[in-house]
PDB file of C-alpha atoms in Angstrom:
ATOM      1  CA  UNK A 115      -2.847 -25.080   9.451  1.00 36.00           C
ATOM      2  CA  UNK A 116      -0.034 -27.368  10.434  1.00 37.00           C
ATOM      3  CA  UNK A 117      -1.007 -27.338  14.232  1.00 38.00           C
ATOM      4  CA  UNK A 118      -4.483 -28.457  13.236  1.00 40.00           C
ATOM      5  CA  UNK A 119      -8.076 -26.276  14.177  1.00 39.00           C
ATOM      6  CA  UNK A 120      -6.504 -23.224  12.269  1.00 41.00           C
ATOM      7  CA  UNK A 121      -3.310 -20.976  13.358  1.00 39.00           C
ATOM      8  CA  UNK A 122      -0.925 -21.817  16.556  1.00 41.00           C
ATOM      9  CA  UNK A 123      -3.785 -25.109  17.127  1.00 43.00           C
ATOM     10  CA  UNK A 124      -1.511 -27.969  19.105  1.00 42.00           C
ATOM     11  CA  UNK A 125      -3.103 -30.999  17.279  1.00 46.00           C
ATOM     12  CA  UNK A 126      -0.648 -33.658  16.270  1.00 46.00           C
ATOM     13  CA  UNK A 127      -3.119 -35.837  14.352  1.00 51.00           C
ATOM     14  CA  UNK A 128      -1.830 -34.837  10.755  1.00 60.00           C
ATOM     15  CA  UNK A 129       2.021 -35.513  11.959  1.00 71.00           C
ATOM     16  CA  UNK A 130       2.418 -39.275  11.244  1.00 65.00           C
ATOM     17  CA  UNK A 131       5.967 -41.138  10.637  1.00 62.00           C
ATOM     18  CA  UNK A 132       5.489 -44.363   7.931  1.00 56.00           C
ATOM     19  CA  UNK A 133       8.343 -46.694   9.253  1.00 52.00           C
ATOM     20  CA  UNK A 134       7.387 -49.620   6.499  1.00 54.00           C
ATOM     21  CA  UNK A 135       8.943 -47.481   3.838  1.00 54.00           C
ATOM     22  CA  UNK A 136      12.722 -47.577   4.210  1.00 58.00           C
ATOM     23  CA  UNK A 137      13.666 -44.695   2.582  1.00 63.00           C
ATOM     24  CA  UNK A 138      11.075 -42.102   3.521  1.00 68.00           C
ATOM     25  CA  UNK A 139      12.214 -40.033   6.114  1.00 76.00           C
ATOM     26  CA  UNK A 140       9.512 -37.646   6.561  1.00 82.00           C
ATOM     27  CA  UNK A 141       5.879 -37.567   8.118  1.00 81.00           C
ATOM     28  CA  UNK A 142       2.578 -36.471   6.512  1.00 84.00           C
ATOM     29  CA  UNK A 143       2.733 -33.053   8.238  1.00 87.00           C
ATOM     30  CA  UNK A 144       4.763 -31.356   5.517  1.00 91.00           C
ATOM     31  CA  UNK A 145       3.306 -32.981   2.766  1.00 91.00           C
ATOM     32  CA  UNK A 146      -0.094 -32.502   4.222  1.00 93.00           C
ATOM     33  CA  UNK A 147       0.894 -28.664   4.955  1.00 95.00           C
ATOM     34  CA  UNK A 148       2.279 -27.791   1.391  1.00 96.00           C
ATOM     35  CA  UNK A 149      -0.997 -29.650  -0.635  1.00 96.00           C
ATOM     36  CA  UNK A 150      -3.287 -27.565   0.922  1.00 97.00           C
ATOM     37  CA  UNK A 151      -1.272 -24.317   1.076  1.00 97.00           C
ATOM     38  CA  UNK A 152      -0.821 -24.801  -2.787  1.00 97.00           C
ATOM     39  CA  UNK A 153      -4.317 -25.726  -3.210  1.00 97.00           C
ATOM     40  CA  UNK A 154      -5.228 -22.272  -1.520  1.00 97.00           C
ATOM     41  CA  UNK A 155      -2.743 -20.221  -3.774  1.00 97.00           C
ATOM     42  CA  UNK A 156      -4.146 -21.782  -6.966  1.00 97.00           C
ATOM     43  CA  UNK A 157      -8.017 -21.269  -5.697  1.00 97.00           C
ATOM     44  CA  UNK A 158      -6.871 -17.385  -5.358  1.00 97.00           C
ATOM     45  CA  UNK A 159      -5.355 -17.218  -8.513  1.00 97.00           C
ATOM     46  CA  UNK A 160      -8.621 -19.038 -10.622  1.00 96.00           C
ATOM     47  CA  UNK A 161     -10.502 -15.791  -8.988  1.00 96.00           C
ATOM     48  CA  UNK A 162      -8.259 -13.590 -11.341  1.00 96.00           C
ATOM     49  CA  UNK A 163      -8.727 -11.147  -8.252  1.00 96.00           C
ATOM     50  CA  UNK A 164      -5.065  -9.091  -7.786  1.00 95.00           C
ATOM     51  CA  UNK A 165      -6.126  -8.566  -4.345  1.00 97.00           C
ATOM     52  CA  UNK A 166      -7.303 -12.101  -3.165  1.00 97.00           C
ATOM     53  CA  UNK A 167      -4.023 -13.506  -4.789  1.00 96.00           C
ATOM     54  CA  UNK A 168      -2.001 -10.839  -2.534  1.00 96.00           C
ATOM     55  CA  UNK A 169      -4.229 -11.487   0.814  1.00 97.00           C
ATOM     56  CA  UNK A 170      -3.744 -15.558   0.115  1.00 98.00           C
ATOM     57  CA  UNK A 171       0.265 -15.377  -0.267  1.00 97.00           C
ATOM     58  CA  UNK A 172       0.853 -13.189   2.621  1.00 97.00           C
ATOM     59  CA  UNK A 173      -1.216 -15.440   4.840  1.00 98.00           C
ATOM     60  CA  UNK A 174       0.553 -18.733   3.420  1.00 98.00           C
ATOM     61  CA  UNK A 175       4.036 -17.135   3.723  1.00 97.00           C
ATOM     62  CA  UNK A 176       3.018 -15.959   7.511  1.00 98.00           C
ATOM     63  CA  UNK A 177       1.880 -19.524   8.468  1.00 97.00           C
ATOM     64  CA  UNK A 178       4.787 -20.780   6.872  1.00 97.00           C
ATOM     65  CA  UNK A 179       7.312 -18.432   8.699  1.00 97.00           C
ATOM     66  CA  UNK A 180       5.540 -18.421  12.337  1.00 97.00           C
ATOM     67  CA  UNK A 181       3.516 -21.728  12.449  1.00 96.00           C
ATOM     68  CA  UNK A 182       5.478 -24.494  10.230  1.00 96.00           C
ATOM     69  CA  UNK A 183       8.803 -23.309  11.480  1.00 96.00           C
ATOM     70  CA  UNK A 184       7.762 -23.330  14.988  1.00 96.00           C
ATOM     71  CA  UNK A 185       6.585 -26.633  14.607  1.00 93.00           C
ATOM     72  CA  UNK A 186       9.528 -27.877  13.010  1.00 94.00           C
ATOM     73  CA  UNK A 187      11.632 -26.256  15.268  1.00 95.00           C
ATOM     74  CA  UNK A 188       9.632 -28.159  18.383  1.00 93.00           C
ATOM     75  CA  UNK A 189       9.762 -31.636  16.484  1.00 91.00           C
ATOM     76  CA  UNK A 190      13.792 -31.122  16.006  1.00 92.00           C
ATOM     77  CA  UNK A 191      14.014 -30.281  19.740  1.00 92.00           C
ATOM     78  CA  UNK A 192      12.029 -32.984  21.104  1.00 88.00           C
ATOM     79  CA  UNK A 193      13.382 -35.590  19.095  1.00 86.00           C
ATOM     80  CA  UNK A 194      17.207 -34.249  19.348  1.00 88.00           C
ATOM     81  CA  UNK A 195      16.681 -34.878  23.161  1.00 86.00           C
ATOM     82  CA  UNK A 196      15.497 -38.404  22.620  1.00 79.00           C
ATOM     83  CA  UNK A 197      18.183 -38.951  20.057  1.00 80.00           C
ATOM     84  CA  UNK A 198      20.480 -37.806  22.170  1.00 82.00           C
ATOM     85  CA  UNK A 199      19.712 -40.776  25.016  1.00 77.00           C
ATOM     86  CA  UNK A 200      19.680 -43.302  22.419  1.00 76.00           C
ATOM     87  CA  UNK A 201      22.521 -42.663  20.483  1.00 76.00           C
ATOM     88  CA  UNK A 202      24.342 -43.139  24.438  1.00 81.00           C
ATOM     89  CA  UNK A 203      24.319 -47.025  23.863  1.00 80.00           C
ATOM     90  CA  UNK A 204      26.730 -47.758  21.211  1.00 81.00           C
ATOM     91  CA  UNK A 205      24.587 -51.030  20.343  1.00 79.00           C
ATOM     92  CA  UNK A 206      22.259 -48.455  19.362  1.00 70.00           C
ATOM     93  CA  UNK A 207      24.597 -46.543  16.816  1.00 73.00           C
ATOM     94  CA  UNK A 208      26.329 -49.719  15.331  1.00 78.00           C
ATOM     95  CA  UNK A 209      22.268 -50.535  13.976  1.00 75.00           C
ATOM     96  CA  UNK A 210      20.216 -47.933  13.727  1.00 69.00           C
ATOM     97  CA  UNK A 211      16.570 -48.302  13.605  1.00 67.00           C
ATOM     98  CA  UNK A 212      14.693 -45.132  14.177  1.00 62.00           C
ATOM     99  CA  UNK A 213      11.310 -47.444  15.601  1.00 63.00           C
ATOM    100  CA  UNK A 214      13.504 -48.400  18.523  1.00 64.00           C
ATOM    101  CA  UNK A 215      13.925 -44.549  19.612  1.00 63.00           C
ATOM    102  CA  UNK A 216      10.190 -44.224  20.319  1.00 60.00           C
ATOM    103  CA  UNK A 217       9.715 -43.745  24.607  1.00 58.00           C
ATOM    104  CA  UNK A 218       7.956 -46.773  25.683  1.00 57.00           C
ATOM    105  CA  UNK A 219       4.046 -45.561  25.426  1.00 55.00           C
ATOM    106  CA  UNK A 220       3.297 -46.085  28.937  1.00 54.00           C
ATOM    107  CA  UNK A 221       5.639 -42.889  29.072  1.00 54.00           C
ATOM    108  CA  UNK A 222       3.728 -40.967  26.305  1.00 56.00           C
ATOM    109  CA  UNK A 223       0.965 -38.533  27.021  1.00 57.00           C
ATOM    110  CA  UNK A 224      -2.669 -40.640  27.151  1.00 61.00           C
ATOM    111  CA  UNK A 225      -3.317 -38.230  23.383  1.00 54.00           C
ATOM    112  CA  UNK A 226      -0.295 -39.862  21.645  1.00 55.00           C
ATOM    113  CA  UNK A 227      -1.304 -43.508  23.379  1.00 50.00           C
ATOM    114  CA  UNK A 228      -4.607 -43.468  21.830  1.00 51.00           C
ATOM    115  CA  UNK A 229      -3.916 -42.082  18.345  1.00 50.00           C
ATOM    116  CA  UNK A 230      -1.456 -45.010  18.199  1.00 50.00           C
ATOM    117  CA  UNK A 231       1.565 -43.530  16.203  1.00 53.00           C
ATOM    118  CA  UNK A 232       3.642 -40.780  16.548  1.00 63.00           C
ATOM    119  CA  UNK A 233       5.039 -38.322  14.772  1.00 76.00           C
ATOM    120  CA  UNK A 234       8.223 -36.315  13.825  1.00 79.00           C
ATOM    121  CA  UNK A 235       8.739 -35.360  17.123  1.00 81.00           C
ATOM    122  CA  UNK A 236       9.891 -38.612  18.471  1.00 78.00           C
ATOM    123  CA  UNK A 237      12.444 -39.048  15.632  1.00 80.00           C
ATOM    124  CA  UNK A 238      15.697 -37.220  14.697  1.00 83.00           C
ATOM    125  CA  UNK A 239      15.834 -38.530  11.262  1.00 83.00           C
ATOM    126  CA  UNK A 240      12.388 -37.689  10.157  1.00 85.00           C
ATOM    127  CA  UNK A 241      12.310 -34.139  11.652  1.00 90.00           C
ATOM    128  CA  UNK A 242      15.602 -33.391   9.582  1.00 91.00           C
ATOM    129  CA  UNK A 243      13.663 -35.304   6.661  1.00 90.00           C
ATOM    130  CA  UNK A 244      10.896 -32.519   7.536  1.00 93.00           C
ATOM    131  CA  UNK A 245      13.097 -29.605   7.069  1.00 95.00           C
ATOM    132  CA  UNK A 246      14.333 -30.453   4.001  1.00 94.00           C
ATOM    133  CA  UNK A 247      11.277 -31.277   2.670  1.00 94.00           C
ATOM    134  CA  UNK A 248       9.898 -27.904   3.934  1.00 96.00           C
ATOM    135  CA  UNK A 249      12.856 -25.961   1.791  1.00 96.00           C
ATOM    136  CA  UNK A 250      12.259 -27.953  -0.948  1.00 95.00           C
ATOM    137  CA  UNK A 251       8.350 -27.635  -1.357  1.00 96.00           C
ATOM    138  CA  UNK A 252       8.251 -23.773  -0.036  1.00 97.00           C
ATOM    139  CA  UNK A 253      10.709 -23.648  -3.645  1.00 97.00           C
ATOM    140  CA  UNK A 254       8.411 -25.300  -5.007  1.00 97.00           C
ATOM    141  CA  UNK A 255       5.142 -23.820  -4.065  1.00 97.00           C
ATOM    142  CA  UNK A 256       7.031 -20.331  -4.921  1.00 97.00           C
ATOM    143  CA  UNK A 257       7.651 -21.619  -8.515  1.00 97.00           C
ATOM    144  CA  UNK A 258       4.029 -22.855  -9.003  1.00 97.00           C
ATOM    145  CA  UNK A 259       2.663 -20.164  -7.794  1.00 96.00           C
ATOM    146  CA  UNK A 260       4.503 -17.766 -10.562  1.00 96.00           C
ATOM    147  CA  UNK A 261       3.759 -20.072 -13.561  1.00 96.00           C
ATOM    148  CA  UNK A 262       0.037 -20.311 -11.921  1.00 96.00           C
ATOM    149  CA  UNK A 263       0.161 -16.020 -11.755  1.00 94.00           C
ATOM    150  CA  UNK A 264       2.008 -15.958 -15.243  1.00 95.00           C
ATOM    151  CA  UNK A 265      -0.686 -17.755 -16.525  1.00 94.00           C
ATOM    152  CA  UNK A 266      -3.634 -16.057 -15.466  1.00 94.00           C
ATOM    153  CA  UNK A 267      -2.423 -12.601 -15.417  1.00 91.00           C
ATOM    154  CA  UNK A 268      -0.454 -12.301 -17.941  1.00 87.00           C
ATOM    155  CA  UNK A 269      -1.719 -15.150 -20.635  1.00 64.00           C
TER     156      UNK A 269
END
């Protein structure tokens, strides 16, 4: 589940921005989220069970709906806010560099200190990179899963 120890969990540690790679603007948590959701899907189908296929999607489309969004929607708000301060100083906007938004870690809660990096909430760019890397895989994960039905239902 994408707040970690199953449904509405508040871990963080799957949420992790890569800053070496200049033109990834997204953290694990969605691709993390999306390999395992589709991983579930295609163990229901393999069971060639109606049912189980039918119990699996509904769950995977609630968590997406209710869990996923909500974290996405807490990432975009947090990091807005910190966006918002940084974007004040106009040094700031003339050379953007989203590792220079993160709070100075004596500020961060002694969990995000420890882990030692930080996620989507503490930058704008990647938790807009999230969301449309969320519409594109739940498109994804829809098409898969037909071919995957297709396949063994009707094959």
């Amino acid at each position: 589940a994408p707040g970690g120890g199953g449904a509405g969990g508040e871990s963080e540690d799957e949420d992790e921005m890569d800053f070496g790679s200049g033109d990834n603007f997204t953290s694990t948590l969605v691709d993390d989220v999306f390999f395992i959701l589709a991983g579930s899907i295609d163990r229901a189908i393999s069971t060639s069970d109606v049912v189980v296929v039918c119990s699996v999607i509904n769950h995977v489309s609630a968590l997406i709906s209710t869990d996923l969004k909500q974290r996405l929607l807490d990432n975009l708000g947090e990091s807005k806010r910190l966006y918002q301060v940084y974007i004040q100083d106009w040094d700031h906007v003339r050379r953007y560099r989203p590792k220079e938004m993160i709070p100075d870690p004596a500020l961060l809660p002694a969990a995000a200190r420890n882990r030692g990096h930080f996620g989507a909430a503490f930058s704008w760019v990647h938790s807009i990179g999230n969301v449309q890397a969320s519409i594109s895989n739940v498109l994804d994960l829809k098409k898969r899963s037909q071919r995957g039905f297709q396949r063994q239902f009707e094959g």
